[in-house]
mmCIF file of C-alpha atoms in Angstrom:
data_model
loop_
_atom_site.group_PDB
_atom_site.id
_atom_site.type_symbol
_atom_site.label_atom_id
_atom_site.label_comp_id
_atom_site.label_asym_id
_atom_site.label_seq_id
_atom_site.Cartn_x
_atom_site.Cartn_y
_atom_site.Cartn_z
ATOM 1 C CA PRO A 1 -67.227 64.657 5.397
ATOM 2 C CA ASN A 2 -64.931 61.851 7.182
ATOM 3 C CA ARG A 3 -65.179 62.605 10.415
ATOM 4 C CA VAL A 4 -68.568 62.226 10.261
ATOM 5 C CA LEU A 5 -69.166 59.576 8.754
ATOM 6 C CA GLY A 6 -66.104 57.727 11.280
ATOM 7 C CA ILE A 7 -67.989 58.866 14.121
ATOM 8 C CA LYS A 8 -71.255 57.753 12.522
ATOM 9 C CA ALA A 9 -69.257 53.760 12.168
ATOM 10 C CA LEU A 10 -67.462 54.336 15.396
ATOM 11 C CA GLU A 11 -71.485 54.560 16.778
ATOM 12 C CA ASP A 12 -72.961 51.893 14.552
ATOM 13 C CA GLY A 13 -69.864 49.358 15.954
ATOM 14 C CA LEU A 14 -70.544 50.212 19.600
ATOM 15 C CA LYS A 15 -74.395 49.817 19.338
ATOM 16 C CA ARG A 16 -73.161 46.234 17.514
ATOM 17 C CA ALA A 17 -71.035 45.359 20.625
ATOM 18 C CA LYS A 18 -73.758 45.836 22.897
ATOM 19 C CA ARG A 19 -76.388 43.885 21.168
ATOM 20 C CA LEU A 20 -73.360 41.528 21.053
ATOM 21 C CA ALA A 21 -72.894 41.193 24.848
ATOM 22 C CA GLN A 22 -76.357 41.658 25.400
ATOM 23 C CA ALA A 23 -76.920 38.221 23.575
ATOM 24 C CA VAL A 24 -73.928 36.762 24.780
ATOM 25 C CA VAL A 25 -75.692 37.072 28.911
ATOM 26 C CA GLU A 26 -78.849 36.307 27.219
ATOM 27 C CA GLU A 27 -78.279 33.062 25.558
ATOM 28 C CA GLY A 28 -75.637 31.564 27.824
ATOM 29 C CA GLY A 29 -77.814 32.470 30.985
ATOM 30 C CA LEU A 30 -80.850 30.869 28.820
ATOM 31 C CA ILE A 31 -78.486 27.768 27.705
ATOM 32 C CA ILE A 32 -76.549 26.827 31.644
ATOM 33 C CA THR A 33 -80.164 27.196 33.328
ATOM 34 C CA ARG A 34 -81.665 24.988 30.861
ATOM 35 C CA CYS A 35 -78.797 22.411 31.519
ATOM 36 C CA LYS A 36 -77.587 22.305 27.869
ATOM 37 C CA VAL A 37 -73.954 21.786 28.933
ATOM 38 C CA THR A 38 -72.876 17.950 28.887
ATOM 39 C CA GLY A 39 -70.205 16.358 29.547
ATOM 40 C CA GLY A 40 -68.137 17.860 33.034
ATOM 41 C CA ARG A 41 -66.414 15.216 35.786
ATOM 42 C CA ASN A 42 -66.190 12.647 34.195
ATOM 43 C CA ASN A 43 -65.053 13.853 31.043
ATOM 44 C CA GLY A 44 -62.325 15.732 29.854
ATOM 45 C CA PHE A 45 -64.199 18.787 28.332
ATOM 46 C CA TRP A 46 -67.592 20.492 28.341
ATOM 47 C CA LEU A 47 -69.774 20.539 25.198
ATOM 48 C CA VAL A 48 -72.258 22.370 23.883
ATOM 49 C CA ASP A 49 -74.460 21.077 20.974
ATOM 50 C CA LEU A 50 -76.563 24.414 19.405
ATOM 51 C CA SER A 51 -76.766 22.461 16.017
ATOM 52 C CA GLY A 52 -80.657 22.034 16.482
ATOM 53 C CA TRP A 53 -81.418 24.118 18.888
ATOM 54 C CA SER A 54 -83.693 27.565 18.033
ATOM 55 C CA LEU A 55 -81.326 30.579 19.124
ATOM 56 C CA SER A 56 -83.198 33.777 19.820
ATOM 57 C CA HIS A 57 -80.077 35.815 18.431
ATOM 58 C CA ALA A 58 -79.052 32.737 15.824
ATOM 59 C CA LYS A 59 -77.926 35.599 13.805
ATOM 60 C CA GLU A 60 -75.318 37.469 15.889
ATOM 61 C CA PHE A 61 -73.562 34.046 16.737
ATOM 62 C CA GLN A 62 -72.721 33.058 12.551
ATOM 63 C CA HIS A 63 -68.540 34.172 13.334
ATOM 64 C CA PRO A 64 -66.413 32.595 14.929
ATOM 65 C CA SER A 65 -65.493 35.381 17.260
ATOM 66 C CA SER A 66 -69.129 35.992 18.408
ATOM 67 C CA LEU A 67 -69.225 32.094 19.413
ATOM 68 C CA LEU A 68 -65.878 32.759 20.803
ATOM 69 C CA ARG A 69 -66.764 35.222 23.672
ATOM 70 C CA LEU A 70 -69.963 32.759 23.751
ATOM 71 C CA ALA A 71 -68.086 29.700 24.935
ATOM 72 C CA LEU A 72 -65.590 31.638 27.496
ATOM 73 C CA PHE A 73 -69.119 33.538 29.408
ATOM 74 C CA ILE A 74 -70.373 29.919 29.232
ATOM 75 C CA ARG A 75 -66.898 28.054 30.639
ATOM 76 C CA ASP A 76 -66.347 30.245 33.174
ATOM 77 C CA ALA A 77 -69.774 30.690 34.412
ATOM 78 C CA ARG A 78 -69.714 26.868 34.643
ATOM 79 C CA ALA A 79 -66.244 27.404 36.267
ATOM 80 C CA GLN A 80 -67.411 29.909 38.774
ATOM 81 C CA ARG A 81 -70.581 27.401 39.837
ATOM 82 C CA LEU A 82 -68.779 24.499 39.708
ATOM 83 C CA GLN A 83 -65.512 24.878 41.260
ATOM 84 C CA LEU A 84 -64.320 22.733 38.338
ATOM 85 C CA VAL A 85 -62.411 24.445 35.195
ATOM 86 C CA ARG A 86 -62.625 22.405 31.812
ATOM 87 C CA PRO A 87 -61.691 23.175 28.000
ATOM 88 C CA LEU A 88 -65.443 23.850 26.069
ATOM 89 C CA VAL A 89 -66.470 22.400 22.630
ATOM 90 C CA LEU A 90 -69.633 24.616 21.422
ATOM 91 C CA VAL A 91 -70.981 24.173 17.849
ATOM 92 C CA GLY A 92 -72.535 26.912 17.000
ATOM 93 C CA PRO A 93 -76.270 27.019 15.476
ATOM 94 C CA ALA A 94 -76.692 25.736 12.056
ATOM 95 C CA ASP A 95 -76.529 28.412 8.952
ATOM 96 C CA THR A 96 -78.691 28.469 6.175
ATOM 97 C CA GLU A 97 -77.516 25.554 4.442
ATOM 98 C CA GLY A 98 -76.941 23.021 7.532
ATOM 99 C CA SER A 99 -73.775 23.821 8.481
ATOM 100 C CA CYS A 100 -72.181 24.555 11.601
ATOM 101 C CA LEU A 101 -69.229 26.535 13.011
ATOM 102 C CA VAL A 102 -67.171 25.050 16.198
ATOM 103 C CA VAL A 103 -65.044 26.935 18.681
ATOM 104 C CA ALA A 104 -62.698 25.790 21.611
ATOM 105 C CA VAL A 105 -61.817 27.582 24.337
ATOM 106 C CA ARG A 106 -58.884 25.905 26.591
ATOM 107 C CA ALA A 107 -59.292 25.244 30.205
ATOM 108 C CA GLN A 108 -57.311 28.825 31.215
ATOM 109 C CA GLN A 109 -57.450 30.275 28.571
ATOM 110 C CA GLN A 110 -58.282 34.225 28.446
ATOM 111 C CA ALA A 111 -60.812 36.648 25.986
ATOM 112 C CA GLY A 112 -58.176 38.256 23.628
ATOM 113 C CA MET A 113 -55.032 35.886 24.292
ATOM 114 C CA MET A 114 -52.590 36.487 21.656
ATOM 115 C CA GLN A 115 -52.189 33.257 18.954
ATOM 116 C CA ASN A 116 -50.853 32.944 15.437
ATOM 117 C CA ASN A 117 -53.999 31.187 14.490
ATOM 118 C CA PRO A 118 -56.624 31.151 16.878
ATOM 119 C CA PHE A 119 -59.017 29.225 14.640
ATOM 120 C CA SER A 120 -57.115 25.963 14.670
ATOM 121 C CA VAL A 121 -54.955 26.958 17.956
ATOM 122 C CA PHE A 122 -57.941 26.433 20.475
ATOM 123 C CA PHE A 123 -58.951 23.092 19.168
ATOM 124 C CA GLN A 124 -55.190 21.718 19.677
ATOM 125 C CA MET A 125 -55.273 22.747 23.162
ATOM 126 C CA ALA A 126 -58.011 21.889 24.169
ATOM 127 C CA LEU A 127 -57.373 18.730 22.688
ATOM 128 C CA GLN A 128 -54.056 18.788 25.051
ATOM 129 C CA ASP A 129 -56.059 19.602 28.364
ATOM 130 C CA MET A 130 -58.114 16.501 27.258
ATOM 131 C CA GLY A 131 -55.124 14.163 27.020
ATOM 132 C CA LEU A 132 -55.771 13.003 23.922
#
C-alpha cells in the first residue's frame, strides 16, 4: 500500500513538473515577444513587471521557485538573443490580496546554485551586479 502511494505521488509530481516547464516556456515566450522586459543596455538590469498582467498560468507562478524558473528562462533567452547578460528582477502576478512576489537573478547565476538563503541572496547579488 505505501509503495502504491509513493508511485502515485511520484507520478503526480512528474505531471506537475511538466506543467510548470510548459508554463515557463509559454509565458516566458509571450513576455519576450510582447516586449514586457524593460531596461537593458542603458540600465544595469532587466525588469519584468507582471503585477498588472493577466497570465494564463498565474496559478503556477504563485511560488518563488516557479518565478525563479521563469526569471532564469527570460534572462537566458534575452542573453542569447541580444548577446548581453544582465541581472533580472521579476515582479510576479498579484495574488488575491494584491500582493506580489519579487525574485531577482544575477547575470551569471545558474539554476540550482547552492546558497544559504536563496530569497535574500538573489537581491544582494543583483544589487552588487548593478553596482548599488
